[in-house]
Coordinates of C-alpha atoms in Angstrom, one line a residue:
X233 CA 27.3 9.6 -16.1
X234 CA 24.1 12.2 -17.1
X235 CA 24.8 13.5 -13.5
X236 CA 28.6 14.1 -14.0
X237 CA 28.0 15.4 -17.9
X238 CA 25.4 17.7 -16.1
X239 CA 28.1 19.2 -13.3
X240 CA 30.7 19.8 -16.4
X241 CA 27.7 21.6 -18.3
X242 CA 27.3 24.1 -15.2
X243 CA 31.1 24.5 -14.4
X244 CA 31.8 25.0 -18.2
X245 CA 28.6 27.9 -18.5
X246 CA 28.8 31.4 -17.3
X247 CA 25.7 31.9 -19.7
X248 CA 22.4 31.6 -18.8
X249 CA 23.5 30.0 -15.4
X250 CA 19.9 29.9 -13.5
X251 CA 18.3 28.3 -16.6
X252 CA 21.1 25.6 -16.4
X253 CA 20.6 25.2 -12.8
X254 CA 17.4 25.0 -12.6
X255 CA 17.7 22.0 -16.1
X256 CA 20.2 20.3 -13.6
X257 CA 18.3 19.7 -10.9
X258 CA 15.3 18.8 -12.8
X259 CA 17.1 16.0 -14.8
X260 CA 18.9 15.1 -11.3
X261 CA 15.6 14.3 -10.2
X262 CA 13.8 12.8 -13.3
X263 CA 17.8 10.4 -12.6
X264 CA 16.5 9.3 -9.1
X265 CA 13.4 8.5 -9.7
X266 CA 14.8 6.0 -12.4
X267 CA 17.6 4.5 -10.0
X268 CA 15.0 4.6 -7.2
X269 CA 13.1 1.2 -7.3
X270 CA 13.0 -2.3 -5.3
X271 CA 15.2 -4.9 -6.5
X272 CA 15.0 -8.4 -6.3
X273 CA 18.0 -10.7 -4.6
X274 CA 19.0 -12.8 -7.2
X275 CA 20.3 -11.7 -10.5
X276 CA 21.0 -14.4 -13.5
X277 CA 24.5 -14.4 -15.5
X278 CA 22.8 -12.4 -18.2
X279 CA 22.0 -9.6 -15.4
X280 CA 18.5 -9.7 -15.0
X281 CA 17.1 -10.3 -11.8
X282 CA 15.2 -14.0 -11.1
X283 CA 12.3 -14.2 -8.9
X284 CA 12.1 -17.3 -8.6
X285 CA 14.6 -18.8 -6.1
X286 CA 13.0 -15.8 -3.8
X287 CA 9.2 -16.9 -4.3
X288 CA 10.6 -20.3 -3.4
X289 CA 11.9 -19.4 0.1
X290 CA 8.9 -16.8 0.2
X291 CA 6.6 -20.3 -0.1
X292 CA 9.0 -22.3 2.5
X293 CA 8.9 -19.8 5.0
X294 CA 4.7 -20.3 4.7
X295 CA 4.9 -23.8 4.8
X296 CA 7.5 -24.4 7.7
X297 CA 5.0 -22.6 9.4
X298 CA 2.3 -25.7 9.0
X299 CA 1.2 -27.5 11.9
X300 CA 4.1 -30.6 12.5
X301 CA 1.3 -33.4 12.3
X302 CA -0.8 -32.1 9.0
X303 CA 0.8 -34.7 6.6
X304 CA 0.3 -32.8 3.7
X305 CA 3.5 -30.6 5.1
X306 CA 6.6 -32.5 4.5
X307 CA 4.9 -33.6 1.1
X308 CA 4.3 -29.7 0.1
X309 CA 7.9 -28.3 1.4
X310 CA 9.7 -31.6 -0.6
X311 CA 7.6 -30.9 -3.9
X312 CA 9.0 -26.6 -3.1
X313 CA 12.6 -28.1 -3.1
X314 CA 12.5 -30.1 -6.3
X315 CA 10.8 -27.6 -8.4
X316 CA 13.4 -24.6 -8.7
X317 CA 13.6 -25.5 -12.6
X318 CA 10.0 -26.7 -13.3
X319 CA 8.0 -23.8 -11.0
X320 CA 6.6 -21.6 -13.8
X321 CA 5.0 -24.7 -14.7
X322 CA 4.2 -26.5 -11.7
X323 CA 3.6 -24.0 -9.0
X324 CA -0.2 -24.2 -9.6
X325 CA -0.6 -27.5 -8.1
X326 CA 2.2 -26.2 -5.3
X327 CA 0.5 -22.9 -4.1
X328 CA -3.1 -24.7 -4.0
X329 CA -1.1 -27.1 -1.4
X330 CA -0.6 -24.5 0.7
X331 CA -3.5 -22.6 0.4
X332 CA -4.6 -26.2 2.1
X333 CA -2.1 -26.4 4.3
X334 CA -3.1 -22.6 5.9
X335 CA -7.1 -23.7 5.4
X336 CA -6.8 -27.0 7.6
X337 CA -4.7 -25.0 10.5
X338 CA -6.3 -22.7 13.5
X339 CA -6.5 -19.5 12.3
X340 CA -3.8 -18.2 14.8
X341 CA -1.6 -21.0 13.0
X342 CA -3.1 -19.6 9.6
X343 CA -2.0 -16.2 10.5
X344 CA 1.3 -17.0 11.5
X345 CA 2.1 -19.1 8.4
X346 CA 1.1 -15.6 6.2
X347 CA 3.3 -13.5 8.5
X348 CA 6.2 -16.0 7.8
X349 CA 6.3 -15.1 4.5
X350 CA 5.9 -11.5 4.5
X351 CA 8.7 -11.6 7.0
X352 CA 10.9 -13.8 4.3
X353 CA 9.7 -11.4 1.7
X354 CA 10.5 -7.9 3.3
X355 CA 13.9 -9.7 4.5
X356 CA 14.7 -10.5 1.3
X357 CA 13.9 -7.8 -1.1
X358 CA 16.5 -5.0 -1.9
X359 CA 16.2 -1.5 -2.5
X360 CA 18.2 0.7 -5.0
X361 CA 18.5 4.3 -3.8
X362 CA 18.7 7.0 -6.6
X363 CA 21.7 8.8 -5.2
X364 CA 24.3 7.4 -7.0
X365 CA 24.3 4.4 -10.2
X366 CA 27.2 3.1 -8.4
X367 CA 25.9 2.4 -5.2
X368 CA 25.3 -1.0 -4.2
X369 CA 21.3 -1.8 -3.5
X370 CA 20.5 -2.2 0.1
X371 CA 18.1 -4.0 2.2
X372 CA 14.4 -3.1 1.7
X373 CA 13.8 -3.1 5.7
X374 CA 16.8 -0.5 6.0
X375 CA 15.9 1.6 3.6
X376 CA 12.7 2.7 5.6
X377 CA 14.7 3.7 8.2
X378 CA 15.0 7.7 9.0
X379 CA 18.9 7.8 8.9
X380 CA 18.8 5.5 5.1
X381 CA 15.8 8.1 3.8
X382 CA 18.3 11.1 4.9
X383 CA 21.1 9.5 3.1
X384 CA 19.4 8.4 -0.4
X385 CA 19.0 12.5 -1.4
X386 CA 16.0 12.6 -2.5
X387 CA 13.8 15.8 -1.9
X388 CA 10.7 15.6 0.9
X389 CA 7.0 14.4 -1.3
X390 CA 5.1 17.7 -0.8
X391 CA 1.5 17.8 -0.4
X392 CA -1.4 18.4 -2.2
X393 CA -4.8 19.0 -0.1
X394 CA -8.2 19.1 -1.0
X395 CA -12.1 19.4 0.1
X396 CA -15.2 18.1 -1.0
X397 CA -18.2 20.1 -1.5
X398 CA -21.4 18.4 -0.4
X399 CA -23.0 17.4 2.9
X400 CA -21.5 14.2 3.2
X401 CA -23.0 10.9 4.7
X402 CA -25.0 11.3 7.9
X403 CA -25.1 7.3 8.1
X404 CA -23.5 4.6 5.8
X405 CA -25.8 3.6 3.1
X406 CA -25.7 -0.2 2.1
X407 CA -27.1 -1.1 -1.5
X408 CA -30.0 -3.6 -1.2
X409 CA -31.4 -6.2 -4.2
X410 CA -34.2 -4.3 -5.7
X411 CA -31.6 -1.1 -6.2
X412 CA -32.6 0.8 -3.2
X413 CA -29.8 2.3 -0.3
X414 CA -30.5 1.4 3.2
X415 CA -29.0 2.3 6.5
X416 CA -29.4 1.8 10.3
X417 CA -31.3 -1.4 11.0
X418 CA -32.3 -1.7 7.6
X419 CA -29.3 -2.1 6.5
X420 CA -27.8 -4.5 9.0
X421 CA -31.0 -6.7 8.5
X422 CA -29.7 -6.8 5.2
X423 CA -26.5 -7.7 5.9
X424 CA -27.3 -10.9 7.5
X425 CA -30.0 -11.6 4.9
X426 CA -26.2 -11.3 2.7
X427 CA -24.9 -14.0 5.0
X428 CA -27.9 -16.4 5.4
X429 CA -27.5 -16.9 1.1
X430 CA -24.1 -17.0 1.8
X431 CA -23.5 -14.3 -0.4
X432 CA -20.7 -12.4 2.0
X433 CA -19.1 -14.4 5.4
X434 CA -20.8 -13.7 8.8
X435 CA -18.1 -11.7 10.2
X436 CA -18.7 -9.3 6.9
X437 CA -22.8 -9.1 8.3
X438 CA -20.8 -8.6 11.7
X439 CA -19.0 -5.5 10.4
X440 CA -21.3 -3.9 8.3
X441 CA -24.3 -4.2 11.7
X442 CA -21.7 -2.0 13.8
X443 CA -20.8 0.4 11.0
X444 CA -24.6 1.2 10.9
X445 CA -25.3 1.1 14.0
X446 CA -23.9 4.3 14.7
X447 CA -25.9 7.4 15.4
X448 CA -23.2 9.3 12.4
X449 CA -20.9 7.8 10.2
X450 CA -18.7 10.3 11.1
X451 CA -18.0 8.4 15.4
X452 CA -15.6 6.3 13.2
X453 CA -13.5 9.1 12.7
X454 CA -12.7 9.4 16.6
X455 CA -9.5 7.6 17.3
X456 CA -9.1 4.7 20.0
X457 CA -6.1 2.9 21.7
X458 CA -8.1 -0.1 20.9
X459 CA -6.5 -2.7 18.4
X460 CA -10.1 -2.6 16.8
X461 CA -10.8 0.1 13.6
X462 CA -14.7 -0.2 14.6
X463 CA -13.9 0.9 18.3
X464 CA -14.1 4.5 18.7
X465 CA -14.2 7.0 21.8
X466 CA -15.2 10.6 22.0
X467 CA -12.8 12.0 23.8
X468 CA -9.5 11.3 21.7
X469 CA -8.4 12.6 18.3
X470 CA -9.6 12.4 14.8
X471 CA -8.4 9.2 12.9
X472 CA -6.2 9.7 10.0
X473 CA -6.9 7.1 6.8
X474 CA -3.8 6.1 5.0
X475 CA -4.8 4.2 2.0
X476 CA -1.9 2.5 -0.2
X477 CA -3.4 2.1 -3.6
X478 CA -6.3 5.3 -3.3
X479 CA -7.5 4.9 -6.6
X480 CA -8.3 1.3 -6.4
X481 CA -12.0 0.8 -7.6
X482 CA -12.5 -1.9 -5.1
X483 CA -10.9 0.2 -2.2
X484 CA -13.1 2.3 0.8
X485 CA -11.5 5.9 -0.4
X486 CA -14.6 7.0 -1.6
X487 CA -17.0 6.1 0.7
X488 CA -14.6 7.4 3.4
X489 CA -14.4 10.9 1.5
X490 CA -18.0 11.2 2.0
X491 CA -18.0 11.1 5.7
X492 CA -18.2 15.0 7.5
X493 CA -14.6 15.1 9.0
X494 CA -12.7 12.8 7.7
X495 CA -8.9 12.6 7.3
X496 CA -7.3 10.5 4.5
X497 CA -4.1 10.5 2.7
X498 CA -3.8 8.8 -0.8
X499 CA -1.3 7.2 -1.9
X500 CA -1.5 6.1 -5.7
X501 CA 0.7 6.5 -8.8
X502 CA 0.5 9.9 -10.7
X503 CA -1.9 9.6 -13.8
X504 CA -5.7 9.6 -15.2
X505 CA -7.3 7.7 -12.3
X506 CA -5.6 9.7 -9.3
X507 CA -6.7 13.0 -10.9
X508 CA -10.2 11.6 -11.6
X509 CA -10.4 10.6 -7.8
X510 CA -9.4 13.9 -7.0
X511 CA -12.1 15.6 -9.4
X512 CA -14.9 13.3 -8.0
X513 CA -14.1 14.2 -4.9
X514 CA -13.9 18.0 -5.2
X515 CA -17.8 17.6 -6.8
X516 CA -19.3 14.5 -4.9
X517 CA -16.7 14.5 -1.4
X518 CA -18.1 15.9 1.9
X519 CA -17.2 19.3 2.3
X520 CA -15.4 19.2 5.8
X521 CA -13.2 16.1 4.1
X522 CA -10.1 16.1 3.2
X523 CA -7.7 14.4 0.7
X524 CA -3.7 14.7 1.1
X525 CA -1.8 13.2 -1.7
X526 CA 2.0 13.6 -2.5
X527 CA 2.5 16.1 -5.3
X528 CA 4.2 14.0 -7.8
X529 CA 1.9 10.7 -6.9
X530 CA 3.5 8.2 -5.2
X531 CA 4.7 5.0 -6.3
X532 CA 5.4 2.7 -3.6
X533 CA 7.8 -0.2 -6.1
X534 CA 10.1 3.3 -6.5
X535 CA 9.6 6.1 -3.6
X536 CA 8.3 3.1 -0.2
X537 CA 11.0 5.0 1.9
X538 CA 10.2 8.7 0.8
X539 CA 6.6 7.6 1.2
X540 CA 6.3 6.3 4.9
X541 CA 8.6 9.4 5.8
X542 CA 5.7 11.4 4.2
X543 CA 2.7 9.8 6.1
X544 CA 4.9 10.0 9.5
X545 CA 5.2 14.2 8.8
X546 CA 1.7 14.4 7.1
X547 CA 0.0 12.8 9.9
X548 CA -0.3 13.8 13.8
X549 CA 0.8 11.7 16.6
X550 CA -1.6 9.0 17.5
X551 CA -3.7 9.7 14.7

């Protein structure tokens, strides 16, 4: 309705006809971005959308997944049947179950049990394009492809880049007890001296002893048709970082900004933190770095399709 009350505001002007223009295709975008958002399956008789009979057969799919001779399985997928009208209550109790259930398996079963219900989950979840209020949500999975993003009208994200200013890391610092940053061999030693306490998991000690062992920080920048992240080669390309959620304080963004070279594209909502990430970086980042972020932010709940079409044009081939 704003969209058609818009049109008959242009046809009906002759006056000031750029200004309107330009005020219609403004508020035509401000409309998508509403109508733009994932959707949930189910909706109640009172119109609101239920998440619960989803997170149910998000659960099942995990489950099913559960080695055939644990007993715990038929007991945990019986309780996920009964409980559609008592799970904001009981699905403490429920979840910890399966938690179990993915702890007792291999960890190939483990794996495959958490890929079930992703699978369920991106399956499942709908996407309402902000073309039209009229048009009927479709699936999430479609959405993300080319021909769907084409379709939905929404402009390409442009881009933002940015460079840091300093010298960067020449190896990867790692904070020891008594406050002090080490790196190379001290800092693996340190590592494992983590792991012995039991303060981090040996494969973290495992990680963190190949990271620096590296003659620069920066050989993890050079791409490799390895599955591994840590494998790297000097004859192919420079890595590209896609980070979903930049700004997260828990995240590797900044310690990746700091390394001479690298790539990384940010994806994070518009607002206080992403322009404080940016500001840090343009004082504290490595001056051959460089951050790529969309323009207007990026919210992945409301622009996933308009996003991934980004990274795919942002980022070269098997980079």
């Amino acid at each position: 309705r704003l969209q058609t009350a818009l049109d008959d505001e242009l046809v009906a002007s002759e006056k000031n006809n750029h200004i309107l223009l330009c005020h219609s295709l403004q508020s035509r975008n401000y409309i998508h971005s509403l109508l733009n958002k994932m959707e949930w399956p189910e909706k109640k008789a009172d119109g609101k959308f239920s998440t619960t009979g989803t997170a149910l057969e998000v659960w099942k799919a995990v489950a099913t997944e559960a080695p055939a001779d644990d007993p715990n399985k038929e007991k945990t997928l019986a309780k996920l049947e009964s409980c559609k009208k008592t799970w904001r209550s009981d699905y403490i109790p429920i979840v910890e179950a399966i938690v179990k259930l993915m702890a007792d398996a291999d960890p190939q079963t483990a794996v495959q049990m958490a890929e079930a219900g992703l699978n369920k989950l991106q399956s499942s979840m709908m996407f309402q394009a902000g073309s039209s209020d009229t048009e009927q949500p479709i699936p999430a999975t479609q959405a993300f492809e080319p021909e769907s993003i084409k379709k939905s009208g929404d402009d390409p994200l442009k881009t933002l880049t940015y460079n840091g200013s300093q010298d960067g890391y020449s190896q990867f610092p790692l904070a020891s007890p008594n406050g002090e940053w080490l790196t190379g061999e001290a800092a693996a030693k340190q590592a494992k001296t983590y792991a012995s306490y039991g303060c981090a998991e040996d494969s973290a000690a495992h990680h963190v002893e190949k990271v620096c062992s590296m003659p620069q920080c920066k050989d993890l920048l050079l791409s490799s048709s390895s599955s591994s992240w840590l494998t790297t080669t000097k004859s192919s390309p420079t890595k590209h970082f896609v980070l979903l959620g930049a700004t997260s304080s828990m995240g590797p963004c900044k310690s990746l900004l700091q390394i001479p070279g690298a790539n990384v594209l940010g994806i994070a909502r518009k607002g206080k933190r992403l322009d404080g990430l940016v500001d840090w970086f343009k004082e504290n980042g490595a001056k051959d770095a460089t951050l790529q972020i969309p323009e207007s932010g990026g919210d992945l709940l409301k622009q996933g399709p308009s996003i991934a079409q980004w990274i795919v044009d942002t980022v070269p081939p098997n980079q």
